[in-house]
Each structure stands twice: as C-alpha cells, then as structure tokens.
mmCIF file of C-alpha atoms in Angstrom:
data_model
loop_
_atom_site.group_PDB
_atom_site.id
_atom_site.type_symbol
_atom_site.label_atom_id
_atom_site.label_comp_id
_atom_site.label_asym_id
_atom_site.label_seq_id
_atom_site.Cartn_x
_atom_site.Cartn_y
_atom_site.Cartn_z
ATOM 1 C CA MET A 22 2.341 81.782 -137.819
ATOM 2 C CA PRO A 23 1.456 85.419 -138.676
ATOM 3 C CA LEU A 24 -1.007 87.255 -136.461
ATOM 4 C CA ALA A 25 -4.444 87.431 -138.111
ATOM 5 C CA LEU A 26 -6.242 90.683 -137.350
ATOM 6 C CA PRO A 27 -10.032 90.609 -137.177
ATOM 7 C CA ARG A 28 -12.104 91.792 -140.091
ATOM 8 C CA PRO A 29 -12.871 95.538 -139.814
ATOM 9 C CA HIS A 30 -16.398 96.794 -139.330
ATOM 10 C CA ARG A 31 -18.154 98.312 -142.338
ATOM 11 C CA THR A 32 -18.485 101.677 -140.617
ATOM 12 C CA ASP A 33 -14.771 101.703 -139.849
ATOM 13 C CA VAL A 34 -13.989 101.010 -143.505
ATOM 14 C CA ARG A 35 -16.102 103.997 -144.535
ATOM 15 C CA ILE A 36 -14.399 106.259 -141.960
ATOM 16 C CA ALA A 37 -10.935 105.146 -143.105
ATOM 17 C CA ALA A 38 -11.795 105.652 -146.765
ATOM 18 C CA ALA A 39 -13.271 109.112 -146.111
ATOM 19 C CA GLY A 40 -10.242 110.152 -144.051
ATOM 20 C CA LEU A 41 -7.769 108.925 -146.655
ATOM 21 C CA LEU A 42 -9.658 110.664 -149.456
ATOM 22 C CA GLY A 43 -9.898 113.927 -147.482
ATOM 23 C CA GLY A 44 -6.182 113.815 -146.662
ATOM 24 C CA LEU A 45 -5.310 113.306 -150.341
ATOM 25 C CA VAL A 46 -7.392 116.302 -151.302
ATOM 26 C CA MET A 47 -5.700 118.509 -148.671
ATOM 27 C CA TRP A 48 -2.259 117.223 -149.702
ATOM 28 C CA SER A 49 -2.948 117.941 -153.381
ATOM 29 C CA PHE A 50 -3.743 121.571 -152.527
ATOM 30 C CA GLY A 51 -0.813 121.852 -150.109
ATOM 31 C CA LEU A 52 -3.037 122.503 -147.094
ATOM 32 C CA TYR A 53 -0.683 121.521 -144.254
ATOM 33 C CA THR A 54 -1.373 122.225 -140.604
ATOM 34 C CA HIS A 55 2.167 123.676 -140.259
ATOM 35 C CA SER A 56 4.966 124.168 -142.728
ATOM 36 C CA GLY A 57 7.703 122.644 -140.624
ATOM 37 C CA ARG A 58 8.363 119.768 -143.004
ATOM 38 C CA ALA A 59 11.987 118.688 -143.007
ATOM 39 C CA PRO A 60 13.754 119.658 -146.283
ATOM 40 C CA GLN A 61 15.115 116.143 -146.870
ATOM 41 C CA VAL A 62 11.602 114.655 -146.781
ATOM 42 C CA PRO A 63 9.831 114.560 -150.158
ATOM 43 C CA ALA A 64 6.402 116.128 -150.585
ATOM 44 C CA TRP A 65 4.656 112.756 -150.670
ATOM 45 C CA GLY A 66 6.179 111.844 -147.293
ATOM 46 C CA THR A 67 3.202 113.364 -145.452
ATOM 47 C CA LEU A 68 1.031 110.702 -147.051
ATOM 48 C CA LEU A 69 2.748 107.931 -145.079
ATOM 49 C CA PRO A 70 1.365 109.009 -141.652
ATOM 50 C CA LEU A 71 -1.989 109.620 -143.346
ATOM 51 C CA ALA A 72 -2.117 106.077 -144.747
ATOM 52 C CA LEU A 73 -0.941 104.632 -141.436
ATOM 53 C CA MET A 74 -3.623 106.545 -139.548
ATOM 54 C CA ALA A 75 -6.268 105.363 -142.044
ATOM 55 C CA GLY A 76 -5.143 101.806 -141.269
ATOM 56 C CA CYS A 77 -5.646 102.562 -137.568
ATOM 57 C CA GLU A 78 -9.218 103.587 -138.346
ATOM 58 C CA LEU A 79 -9.830 100.124 -139.792
ATOM 59 C CA LEU A 80 -8.905 98.648 -136.380
ATOM 60 C CA ARG A 81 -10.652 101.222 -134.180
ATOM 61 C CA ARG A 82 -13.449 98.823 -133.215
ATOM 62 C CA THR A 83 -11.956 95.352 -133.614
ATOM 63 C CA ALA A 84 -8.426 95.974 -132.221
ATOM 64 C CA PRO A 85 -8.452 99.297 -130.331
ATOM 65 C CA ALA A 86 -5.177 98.655 -128.469
ATOM 66 C CA VAL A 87 -3.247 98.110 -131.710
ATOM 67 C CA ALA A 88 -4.991 101.098 -133.285
ATOM 68 C CA ILE A 89 -4.120 103.594 -130.550
ATOM 69 C CA ILE A 90 -0.460 102.518 -130.249
ATOM 70 C CA THR A 91 -0.014 102.702 -134.008
ATOM 71 C CA GLY A 92 -1.928 105.976 -134.057
ATOM 72 C CA VAL A 93 0.515 107.585 -131.597
ATOM 73 C CA VAL A 94 3.415 106.567 -133.882
ATOM 74 C CA ALA A 95 1.599 107.913 -136.962
ATOM 75 C CA LEU A 96 0.732 111.206 -135.224
ATOM 76 C CA THR A 97 4.335 111.688 -134.103
ATOM 77 C CA ALA A 98 5.572 111.071 -137.659
ATOM 78 C CA ASP A 99 2.928 113.444 -138.985
ATOM 79 C CA MET A 100 4.128 116.246 -136.680
ATOM 80 C CA VAL A 101 7.743 115.753 -137.782
ATOM 81 C CA ILE A 102 7.268 115.242 -141.529
ATOM 82 C CA GLY A 103 4.495 117.769 -142.157
ATOM 83 C CA SER A 104 1.091 117.620 -140.565
ATOM 84 C CA LEU A 105 -2.264 117.216 -142.294
ATOM 85 C CA LEU A 106 -5.413 118.180 -140.392
ATOM 86 C CA VAL A 107 -7.205 114.990 -141.473
ATOM 87 C CA THR A 108 -4.483 112.868 -139.866
ATOM 88 C CA VAL A 109 -4.931 114.697 -136.556
ATOM 89 C CA LEU A 110 -8.733 114.369 -136.720
ATOM 90 C CA MET A 111 -8.476 110.620 -137.395
ATOM 91 C CA PHE A 112 -6.184 110.292 -134.357
ATOM 92 C CA THR A 113 -8.837 111.915 -132.133
ATOM 93 C CA ASP A 114 -11.352 109.384 -133.441
ATOM 94 C CA VAL A 115 -8.955 106.519 -132.675
ATOM 95 C CA VAL A 116 -8.618 107.738 -129.082
ATOM 96 C CA TYR A 117 -12.390 108.060 -128.776
ATOM 97 C CA ALA A 118 -12.943 104.536 -130.171
ATOM 98 C CA ALA A 119 -10.279 103.037 -127.889
ATOM 99 C CA VAL A 120 -12.130 104.305 -124.821
ATOM 100 C CA LEU A 121 -15.574 103.378 -126.188
ATOM 101 C CA TYR A 122 -14.898 99.916 -127.641
ATOM 102 C CA GLY A 123 -11.800 98.819 -125.749
ATOM 103 C CA PRO A 124 -11.707 96.772 -122.544
ATOM 104 C CA LYS A 125 -12.451 98.474 -119.239
ATOM 105 C CA ARG A 126 -8.777 98.651 -118.348
ATOM 106 C CA MET A 127 -8.153 100.700 -121.488
ATOM 107 C CA THR A 128 -11.131 102.891 -120.687
ATOM 108 C CA ARG A 129 -9.447 103.828 -117.402
ATOM 109 C CA SER A 130 -5.871 104.067 -118.656
ATOM 110 C CA VAL A 131 -6.260 106.075 -121.891
ATOM 111 C CA PRO A 132 -7.753 109.218 -120.275
ATOM 112 C CA ALA A 133 -5.162 109.103 -117.481
ATOM 113 C CA VAL A 134 -2.267 108.718 -119.927
ATOM 114 C CA SER A 135 -3.693 111.519 -122.098
ATOM 115 C CA ILE A 136 -3.782 113.882 -119.126
ATOM 116 C CA VAL A 137 -0.213 112.964 -118.117
ATOM 117 C CA ILE A 138 1.157 113.444 -121.650
ATOM 118 C CA THR A 139 -0.718 116.732 -122.143
ATOM 119 C CA THR A 140 0.565 118.053 -118.812
ATOM 120 C CA ALA A 141 4.135 116.999 -119.629
ATOM 121 C CA ILE A 142 4.031 118.638 -123.068
ATOM 122 C CA THR A 143 2.556 121.841 -121.625
ATOM 123 C CA ILE A 144 5.249 122.068 -118.931
ATOM 124 C CA THR A 145 7.996 121.329 -121.445
ATOM 125 C CA LEU A 146 6.790 124.027 -123.834
ATOM 126 C CA ALA A 147 6.424 126.516 -120.980
ATOM 127 C CA LEU A 148 10.002 125.901 -119.811
ATOM 128 C CA THR A 149 11.514 126.033 -123.290
ATOM 129 C CA GLN A 150 9.537 128.817 -124.951
ATOM 130 C CA ARG A 151 8.468 130.910 -121.945
ATOM 131 C CA ASN A 152 5.578 132.555 -123.800
ATOM 132 C CA ALA A 153 1.830 132.215 -124.356
ATOM 133 C CA GLN A 154 2.305 129.822 -127.264
ATOM 134 C CA ALA A 155 3.208 127.145 -124.728
ATOM 135 C CA LEU A 156 -0.300 127.306 -123.358
ATOM 136 C CA SER A 157 -1.816 127.077 -126.835
ATOM 137 C CA GLY A 158 0.292 123.991 -127.543
ATOM 138 C CA GLY A 159 -0.940 122.352 -124.364
ATOM 139 C CA LEU A 160 -4.519 123.242 -125.307
ATOM 140 C CA ILE A 161 -4.068 121.605 -128.718
ATOM 141 C CA CYS A 162 -2.737 118.445 -127.063
ATOM 142 C CA ALA A 163 -5.751 118.390 -124.755
ATOM 143 C CA LEU A 164 -8.139 118.792 -127.699
ATOM 144 C CA ILE A 165 -6.667 115.875 -129.656
ATOM 145 C CA SER A 166 -6.228 113.475 -126.713
ATOM 146 C CA VAL A 167 -8.034 114.373 -123.474
ATOM 147 C CA ALA A 168 -11.251 115.671 -125.034
ATOM 148 C CA PRO A 169 -11.980 112.578 -127.204
ATOM 149 C CA ALA A 170 -11.000 110.264 -124.321
ATOM 150 C CA TRP A 171 -13.490 111.849 -121.942
ATOM 151 C CA SER A 172 -16.128 111.949 -124.678
ATOM 152 C CA GLY A 173 -15.679 108.193 -125.068
ATOM 153 C CA ILE A 174 -16.071 107.737 -121.300
ATOM 154 C CA ILE A 175 -19.355 109.688 -121.278
ATOM 155 C CA VAL A 176 -20.790 107.788 -124.260
ATOM 156 C CA ARG A 177 -19.684 104.438 -122.801
ATOM 157 C CA GLN A 178 -21.327 105.214 -119.464
ATOM 158 C CA HIS A 179 -24.584 106.073 -121.221
ATOM 159 C CA ARG A 180 -24.343 102.866 -123.263
ATOM 160 C CA ASP A 181 -23.691 100.741 -120.180
ATOM 161 C CA THR A 182 -26.601 102.404 -118.402
ATOM 162 C CA ALA A 183 -28.902 101.669 -121.349
ATOM 163 C CA ASP A 184 -27.720 98.033 -121.472
ATOM 164 C CA ALA A 185 -28.340 97.667 -117.737
ATOM 165 C CA ALA A 186 -31.829 99.140 -118.106
ATOM 166 C CA THR A 187 -32.574 96.752 -120.983
ATOM 167 C CA LEU A 188 -31.355 93.819 -118.909
ATOM 168 C CA ARG A 189 -33.524 94.861 -115.973
ATOM 169 C CA ALA A 190 -36.527 95.182 -118.302
ATOM 170 C CA GLU A 191 -35.918 91.686 -119.691
ATOM 171 C CA GLN A 192 -35.584 90.282 -116.170
ATOM 172 C CA THR A 193 -38.793 92.026 -115.145
ATOM 173 C CA THR A 194 -40.580 90.578 -118.176
ATOM 174 C CA LEU A 195 -39.250 87.111 -117.345
ATOM 175 C CA LEU A 196 -40.397 87.397 -113.736
ATOM 176 C CA ALA A 197 -43.822 88.594 -114.869
ATOM 177 C CA GLU A 198 -44.102 85.610 -117.226
ATOM 178 C CA LEU A 199 -43.111 83.235 -114.425
ATOM 179 C CA ASP A 200 -45.727 84.815 -112.151
ATOM 180 C CA ARG A 201 -48.326 84.440 -114.891
ATOM 181 C CA GLN A 202 -47.453 80.791 -115.425
ATOM 182 C CA GLN A 203 -47.652 80.143 -111.698
ATOM 183 C CA ALA A 204 -51.032 81.880 -111.525
ATOM 184 C CA VAL A 205 -52.333 79.823 -114.462
ATOM 185 C CA THR A 206 -51.035 76.624 -112.875
ATOM 186 C CA ALA A 207 -52.662 77.481 -109.555
ATOM 187 C CA GLU A 208 -55.961 78.324 -111.253
ATOM 188 C CA ARG A 209 -55.922 75.077 -113.219
ATOM 189 C CA ALA A 210 -55.256 73.132 -110.024
ATOM 190 C CA ARG A 211 -58.137 74.949 -108.315
ATOM 191 C CA MET A 212 -60.478 74.197 -111.235
ATOM 192 C CA ALA A 213 -59.422 70.539 -111.159
ATOM 193 C CA ARG A 214 -60.196 70.359 -107.434
ATOM 194 C CA GLU A 215 -63.598 72.009 -107.912
ATOM 195 C CA LEU A 216 -64.512 69.685 -110.772
ATOM 196 C CA HIS A 217 -63.429 66.662 -108.776
ATOM 197 C CA ASP A 218 -65.148 67.696 -105.546
ATOM 198 C CA MET A 219 -68.413 68.907 -107.068
ATOM 199 C CA VAL A 220 -69.215 67.653 -110.568
ATOM 200 C CA ALA A 221 -67.358 64.338 -110.453
ATOM 201 C CA ASN A 222 -68.796 63.451 -107.055
ATOM 202 C CA HIS A 223 -72.327 64.204 -108.248
ATOM 203 C CA LEU A 224 -71.849 62.075 -111.351
ATOM 204 C CA SER A 225 -70.506 59.261 -109.196
ATOM 205 C CA ALA A 226 -73.564 59.485 -106.965
ATOM 206 C CA ILE A 227 -75.891 59.352 -109.998
ATOM 207 C CA ALA A 228 -74.084 56.303 -111.383
ATOM 208 C CA ILE A 229 -74.174 54.520 -108.027
ATOM 209 C CA HIS A 230 -77.866 55.205 -107.389
ATOM 210 C CA SER A 231 -78.932 54.282 -110.908
ATOM 211 C CA THR A 232 -76.956 51.024 -110.643
ATOM 212 C CA ALA A 233 -78.599 50.287 -107.313
ATOM 213 C CA ALA A 234 -82.048 50.984 -108.769
ATOM 214 C CA LEU A 235 -81.381 48.657 -111.691
ATOM 215 C CA SER A 236 -80.285 45.892 -109.331
ATOM 216 C CA ILE A 237 -83.454 46.263 -107.208
ATOM 217 C CA ASP A 238 -86.053 46.564 -109.972
ATOM 218 C CA LYS A 239 -85.630 43.700 -112.469
ATOM 219 C CA ARG A 240 -88.787 44.431 -114.444
ATOM 220 C CA GLU A 241 -88.386 45.397 -118.082
ATOM 221 C CA GLY A 242 -90.006 48.601 -119.273
ATOM 222 C CA PRO A 243 -89.460 52.289 -120.067
ATOM 223 C CA ALA A 244 -88.440 53.049 -116.482
ATOM 224 C CA ARG A 245 -85.643 50.475 -116.556
ATOM 225 C CA ASP A 246 -84.501 51.690 -119.980
ATOM 226 C CA ALA A 247 -84.384 55.260 -118.667
ATOM 227 C CA LEU A 248 -82.372 54.147 -115.652
ATOM 228 C CA GLY A 249 -79.982 52.339 -118.000
ATOM 229 C CA VAL A 250 -79.528 55.477 -120.074
ATOM 230 C CA ILE A 251 -78.934 57.511 -116.905
ATOM 231 C CA ARG A 252 -76.334 55.067 -115.683
ATOM 232 C CA GLU A 253 -74.477 54.812 -119.001
ATOM 233 C CA ASN A 254 -74.426 58.566 -119.527
ATOM 234 C CA SER A 255 -73.293 59.250 -115.962
ATOM 235 C CA VAL A 256 -70.485 56.692 -116.253
ATOM 236 C CA GLN A 257 -69.416 58.152 -119.594
ATOM 237 C CA GLY A 258 -69.626 61.688 -118.220
ATOM 238 C CA LEU A 259 -67.568 60.638 -115.206
ATOM 239 C CA SER A 260 -64.907 59.206 -117.516
ATOM 240 C CA GLU A 261 -64.809 62.426 -119.532
ATOM 241 C CA MET A 262 -64.666 64.457 -116.332
ATOM 242 C CA ARG A 263 -61.685 62.446 -115.105
ATOM 243 C CA ARG A 264 -59.959 63.008 -118.436
ATOM 244 C CA LEU A 265 -60.580 66.758 -118.175
ATOM 245 C CA ILE A 266 -59.290 66.821 -114.592
ATOM 246 C CA GLY A 267 -56.150 65.011 -115.752
ATOM 247 C CA LEU A 268 -55.601 67.595 -118.493
ATOM 248 C CA LEU A 269 -56.005 70.452 -116.018
ATOM 249 C CA ARG A 270 -53.532 68.911 -113.603
ATOM 250 C CA ASP A 271 -51.031 68.158 -116.371
ATOM 251 C CA THR A 272 -49.194 71.490 -116.081
ATOM 252 C CA GLU A 273 -46.104 70.302 -117.935
ATOM 253 C CA GLY A 274 -47.973 68.917 -120.906
ATOM 254 C CA ASP A 275 -45.812 65.784 -120.962
ATOM 255 C CA ALA A 276 -48.229 63.242 -119.548
ATOM 256 C CA ALA A 277 -50.372 61.485 -122.102
ATOM 257 C CA PRO A 278 -54.075 62.189 -121.552
ATOM 258 C CA ALA A 279 -56.692 59.520 -121.643
ATOM 259 C CA ALA A 280 -57.737 58.345 -125.096
ATOM 260 C CA ALA A 281 -60.120 60.799 -126.772
ATOM 261 C CA PRO A 282 -63.341 59.445 -128.314
ATOM 262 C CA THR A 283 -63.237 58.800 -132.069
ATOM 263 C CA LEU A 284 -65.780 58.397 -134.841
ATOM 264 C CA LYS A 285 -65.785 54.641 -134.234
ATOM 265 C CA ALA A 286 -67.756 55.335 -131.062
ATOM 266 C CA LEU A 287 -70.633 56.999 -132.958
ATOM 267 C CA ASP A 288 -72.570 53.721 -133.121
ATOM 268 C CA ALA A 289 -72.635 53.483 -129.330
ATOM 269 C CA LEU A 290 -73.533 57.167 -129.110
ATOM 270 C CA LEU A 291 -76.510 56.710 -131.451
ATOM 271 C CA GLU A 292 -77.599 53.618 -129.566
ATOM 272 C CA HIS A 293 -77.833 55.644 -126.369
ATOM 273 C CA ALA A 294 -79.783 58.300 -128.238
ATOM 274 C CA ARG A 295 -82.233 55.687 -129.594
ATOM 275 C CA VAL A 296 -83.000 54.520 -126.081
ATOM 276 C CA GLY A 297 -83.513 58.083 -124.867
ATOM 277 C CA GLY A 298 -85.698 59.116 -127.801
ATOM 278 C CA ALA A 299 -87.868 56.001 -128.076
ATOM 279 C CA GLU A 300 -90.729 57.441 -126.014
ATOM 280 C CA SER A 301 -90.702 60.677 -128.055
ATOM 281 C CA GLY A 302 -91.030 58.858 -131.370
ATOM 282 C CA GLN A 303 -87.515 59.702 -132.487
ATOM 283 C CA THR A 304 -85.242 57.388 -134.463
ATOM 284 C CA PHE A 305 -81.536 57.850 -135.083
ATOM 285 C CA ALA A 306 -79.489 56.758 -138.090
ATOM 286 C CA LEU A 307 -75.885 57.076 -139.205
ATOM 287 C CA ARG A 308 -74.839 57.313 -142.861
ATOM 288 C CA ASP A 309 -71.109 57.099 -143.402
ATOM 289 C CA ASP A 310 -70.347 58.239 -146.980
ATOM 290 C CA ARG A 311 -66.608 58.379 -146.508
ATOM 291 C CA PRO A 312 -64.469 56.423 -149.007
ATOM 292 C CA HIS A 313 -63.273 53.027 -147.832
ATOM 293 C CA ASP A 314 -59.674 53.960 -148.622
ATOM 294 C CA ALA A 315 -59.882 57.330 -146.882
ATOM 295 C CA PRO A 316 -56.760 58.152 -144.851
ATOM 296 C CA PRO A 317 -57.065 58.176 -141.048
ATOM 297 C CA LEU A 318 -57.943 61.423 -139.328
ATOM 298 C CA SER A 319 -55.920 63.135 -136.652
ATOM 299 C CA THR A 320 -57.086 63.236 -133.050
ATOM 300 C CA PRO A 321 -58.217 66.922 -133.081
ATOM 301 C CA VAL A 322 -60.501 66.390 -136.105
ATOM 302 C CA GLU A 323 -61.971 63.134 -134.774
ATOM 303 C CA LEU A 324 -62.564 64.640 -131.347
ATOM 304 C CA ALA A 325 -64.212 67.751 -132.809
ATOM 305 C CA ALA A 326 -66.451 65.669 -135.071
ATOM 306 C CA TYR A 327 -67.464 63.378 -132.205
ATOM 307 C CA ARG A 328 -68.282 66.299 -129.908
ATOM 308 C CA ILE A 329 -70.324 68.054 -132.601
ATOM 309 C CA VAL A 330 -72.377 64.903 -133.220
ATOM 310 C CA GLN A 331 -72.774 64.351 -129.476
ATOM 311 C CA GLU A 332 -74.030 67.899 -128.867
ATOM 312 C CA SER A 333 -76.340 67.716 -131.906
ATOM 313 C CA LEU A 334 -77.920 64.476 -130.687
ATOM 314 C CA THR A 335 -78.376 65.973 -127.222
ATOM 315 C CA ASN A 336 -80.134 68.983 -128.749
ATOM 316 C CA ALA A 337 -82.316 66.668 -130.844
ATOM 317 C CA LEU A 338 -83.383 64.715 -127.749
ATOM 318 C CA LYS A 339 -84.328 67.981 -126.031
ATOM 319 C CA HIS A 340 -85.957 69.924 -128.860
ATOM 320 C CA ALA A 341 -86.588 67.849 -132.016
ATOM 321 C CA ALA A 342 -90.013 66.660 -133.149
ATOM 322 C CA PRO A 343 -90.793 62.951 -133.704
ATOM 323 C CA GLY A 344 -89.033 61.558 -136.746
ATOM 324 C CA GLU A 345 -85.634 60.452 -137.931
ATOM 325 C CA VAL A 346 -82.463 62.173 -136.836
ATOM 326 C CA LEU A 347 -79.836 61.530 -139.503
ATOM 327 C CA VAL A 348 -76.066 61.842 -139.040
ATOM 328 C CA VAL A 349 -74.058 61.997 -142.280
ATOM 329 C CA LEU A 350 -70.268 61.802 -142.560
ATOM 330 C CA GLU A 351 -68.549 62.893 -145.786
ATOM 331 C CA GLN A 352 -64.866 63.189 -146.551
ATOM 332 C CA ASP A 353 -62.880 64.484 -149.515
ATOM 333 C CA GLU A 354 -59.244 65.363 -150.061
ATOM 334 C CA ARG A 355 -59.471 68.571 -148.011
ATOM 335 C CA ALA A 356 -62.000 68.214 -145.211
ATOM 336 C CA LEU A 357 -64.372 66.077 -143.191
ATOM 337 C CA THR A 358 -68.000 67.232 -143.307
ATOM 338 C CA VAL A 359 -70.414 66.359 -140.485
ATOM 339 C CA THR A 360 -74.138 66.939 -141.031
ATOM 340 C CA VAL A 361 -76.879 66.245 -138.463
ATOM 341 C CA SER A 362 -80.509 66.736 -139.549
ATOM 342 C CA SER A 363 -83.397 66.525 -137.089
ATOM 343 C CA PRO A 364 -87.140 67.107 -137.691
ATOM 344 C CA PHE A 365 -88.504 70.450 -136.609
ATOM 345 C CA GLY A 366 -92.036 70.920 -135.357
ATOM 346 C CA ASP A 367 -94.362 70.392 -132.416
ATOM 347 C CA ARG A 368 -93.647 67.589 -129.994
ATOM 348 C CA ASP A 369 -95.592 66.090 -127.113
ATOM 349 C CA GLY A 370 -94.476 67.243 -123.691
ATOM 350 C CA PRO A 371 -92.453 70.275 -122.709
ATOM 351 C CA ARG A 372 -89.280 71.269 -124.480
ATOM 352 C CA ALA A 373 -86.101 71.420 -122.450
ATOM 353 C CA PRO A 374 -84.811 74.962 -122.112
ATOM 354 C CA GLY A 375 -81.661 75.829 -123.994
ATOM 355 C CA SER A 376 -79.042 78.520 -123.470
ATOM 356 C CA GLY A 377 -77.373 78.396 -126.895
ATOM 357 C CA SER A 378 -73.998 77.547 -125.405
ATOM 358 C CA GLY A 379 -73.947 74.214 -127.246
ATOM 359 C CA LEU A 380 -74.076 75.917 -130.650
ATOM 360 C CA ILE A 381 -71.349 78.314 -129.545
ATOM 361 C CA GLY A 382 -69.157 75.411 -128.446
ATOM 362 C CA MET A 383 -69.637 73.554 -131.730
ATOM 363 C CA ARG A 384 -68.800 76.678 -133.727
ATOM 364 C CA GLU A 385 -65.654 77.249 -131.673
ATOM 365 C CA ARG A 386 -64.503 73.649 -132.206
ATOM 366 C CA ALA A 387 -64.850 74.018 -135.976
ATOM 367 C CA GLU A 388 -63.174 77.436 -136.124
ATOM 368 C CA LEU A 389 -60.227 76.266 -134.017
ATOM 369 C CA LEU A 390 -59.431 73.820 -136.819
ATOM 370 C CA GLY A 391 -59.856 76.518 -139.463
ATOM 371 C CA GLY A 392 -63.251 75.146 -140.563
ATOM 372 C CA SER A 393 -66.789 76.455 -140.762
ATOM 373 C CA PHE A 394 -70.040 75.803 -138.900
ATOM 374 C CA GLU A 395 -73.671 76.374 -139.860
ATOM 375 C CA ALA A 396 -76.901 75.663 -137.992
ATOM 376 C CA GLY A 397 -80.442 76.608 -138.879
ATOM 377 C CA LEU A 398 -83.794 75.659 -140.372
ATOM 378 C CA GLU A 399 -83.915 74.225 -143.888
ATOM 379 C CA GLN A 400 -86.561 72.710 -146.117
ATOM 380 C CA ALA A 401 -86.673 68.928 -145.916
ATOM 381 C CA ALA A 402 -85.748 67.220 -149.174
ATOM 382 C CA ASP A 403 -88.274 64.351 -148.906
ATOM 383 C CA SER A 404 -91.265 66.203 -147.406
ATOM 384 C CA ASP A 405 -92.907 69.570 -147.026
ATOM 385 C CA GLY A 406 -91.680 69.973 -143.469
ATOM 386 C CA LYS A 407 -88.584 71.610 -142.165
ATOM 387 C CA VAL A 408 -85.506 70.204 -140.505
ATOM 388 C CA TRP A 409 -82.931 71.683 -138.184
ATOM 389 C CA ARG A 410 -79.596 71.040 -139.852
ATOM 390 C CA VAL A 411 -76.172 71.311 -138.281
ATOM 391 C CA ARG A 412 -73.260 71.256 -140.716
ATOM 392 C CA ALA A 413 -69.566 71.463 -139.782
ATOM 393 C CA VAL A 414 -66.631 71.387 -142.198
ATOM 394 C CA LEU A 415 -63.366 70.345 -140.546
ATOM 395 C CA PRO A 416 -60.377 70.826 -142.874
ATOM 396 C CA PHE A 417 -57.285 68.681 -142.742
ATOM 397 C CA ASP A 418 -54.845 71.622 -142.943
ATOM 398 C CA GLY A 419 -55.990 72.724 -139.473
ATOM 399 C CA GLY A 420 -54.492 69.580 -138.003
ATOM 400 C CA GLY A 421 -56.552 67.023 -139.878
ATOM 401 C CA ARG A 422 -54.605 64.127 -141.339
ATOM 402 C CA ALA A 423 -52.782 61.802 -139.027
ATOM 403 C CA GLU A 424 -49.097 61.550 -139.775
#
C-alpha cells in the first residue's frame, strides 16, 4: 500500500508556488548562482532541483523529516548541475521549518548536524584550497544551514513560552471560577441556615401559637377568623420558606424542588384574602377569561402570575379602600395577561406602611420572562372613582408554554 502523505498547509502551497515561479523567472534570464554547470547537463536540468525543492516546501509543516532529507538531496543536485538562488533560499526555509514544526528530537538534532556539516566543509575547503575562499565557503554553508536552524530554535522557544503562559492563564481562570463557585455555594448554605434558624423558626412559632389559640377559644367571631388567617398564612409561608431553603441547598441543581404554586390555587388565595378584608369592607373576585382550550402554561409563567396576584392582594389588604378587588386572567396566542384592580381612596383605620419592594419584585418577575409590568392609578370604568391597577403581560416565548 503506497504511503499517503498528509495534505499540505495553504501557506506552504503559496510558498512553494512563489518559489517555483521565482526560480523559473531567474532560469529564463540565466541568473545562476555559479556557472559551474556540467557541459553534459542540458539547460533545463537546473529546473529539476528547483521543482524538487518546491515539493519539499509543500511538506515543510506536515512532514518536516521527509522535507529536510529530500531538501539536502535537491540542494546537492543544485550545486552540481547549476545553482539557482531561489533553490538555496527554499532550502533555508525547509531547515527553519524542520526545527520549528518538527518533533523535539529533530529540533535538537538539526542544528547539531548543521554545525558538524558546516565545520567539515570549512575544514575540507581550507585543506584543499588553502586560501581565503575556504572561509567564505564555510560562511555560506553556515548561512544556509546553521542560521535558519538557530532561528527556528529561537522562534520555537518563544512559541512554547507563549503556549505555557496561555495554559497558566487558563488554569488560573479555572481556579478562580472554582473558587467563585465554592464561595457561592458557601454563601447559599449560610443563607439557608439563616433562613431556617430565624425566619422559619419564627413562622413555626406563629403557626403553633395560633393553632393553640384556636383550640382554646372555640367562640366564633372576627377574632377567631383572624387567628385562622394567621395560622393558614404562617403555615403557607413556612411551606414556601422550606421550598426556598431546599433550593438554596440544592447546589447541584439536580434535586427536584417542591411543587411551585399554580393558577389553580388562586381560589384558595382569594378566599384567604376575603377573610382578611371582611372587616375593612373589601370583597375579592376572580374573572378567568382564558379560553377553555388554552394550552397549559409552563411552570415559570404560572409561578410568576401566582406571585404577582399574591403580592397585589397583599397590597390591597394593606392599602386599598373598601370595595371590590378584581383579578382578571386573559390569554392569547402570545402571552398571559394578569390584571388586578383595587379601589383607591380613604379607608378606616391606619394604612400599613409600604417600602415599594413588592412592586419592584413584580416588575422583575415579568421582565425575567421578557414581559412587561405596569402599576398606577386609573379611572374606574363603572364609576367616577379611581382604581389602582396592576397589569403584567407574561409572554410564552420567555419560557411560557409547557412542552
């Protein structure tokens, strides 16, 4: 089976083509390096070493050992038949490439062999000619063999140094990323511990005491209803807190978190709000205008919609005037729209202070899904009063439709 040589590099093809073309031009004008061509050799004979050396250039990167051995043969033939300068220059490039692209053993052996051959030729010329031309011949041998070999060594050392520096930089970046991940994991574990030790324990205490109070006082009335609301909200908050703690401790992201609330739980959410707002004269209603054949929503959209309604109802219990708080759900082919309208005006009793963080959180939930969020005063459609309307559009292309 014949030996298949690797495909030459594009740069090597260009170098070989340029060298061959330059040699043809010099040959056509008769520009030989020396005129010692043997009389029995035809004029076109000098083109054979040129073509052979151009073939060596094709292998300078992919097969440097074959290229340099063949190049020595071509250079020797070129010196005997009739030398062209382009052939000699291409040989220097082959030596340079052999040191630069060849294996490390070749990188060490080529310069040493070049020095030995140059020294041998210089001594031979000095013993045979016994004049200054012997030194010039040795200098020429050094220029076409030793000089390119040592140039290749210098360039290769710089390249290896740059590769080592790049590798160290990549390792440093990897170590920094590992340190960052460890720091994030440690911080998440610390946050989970703090939430468990402080917030979760307080919610557990509230749930336990409210349950105890309900078991002691059996009388019906606003106080018992308030205790029931406190207990249900504390139990629900404790469940959400445990889910959040589980997410924080899930550093690998493989464990399945607890089930997130969906829009099916809005009825229970409004029922809790009705109990809490009864004394303030507030009523709560849900109008679901979504099509019956609407496709199911993904978990991120359902969770965002539920949290927006939950925060809006909480704000209504704290700030809204007596009247109806209406939650409207609409869905088309592109997005789910959640609208919560609550009456705005004076109310009996003090208003609970607000920090505005709830509106910020709702806006962030909508924008994370690529949607929009609006909140502000608007004119009521069925009266002369004003309503505080919260409107969030949650598109499906931000992670909406369930697959």
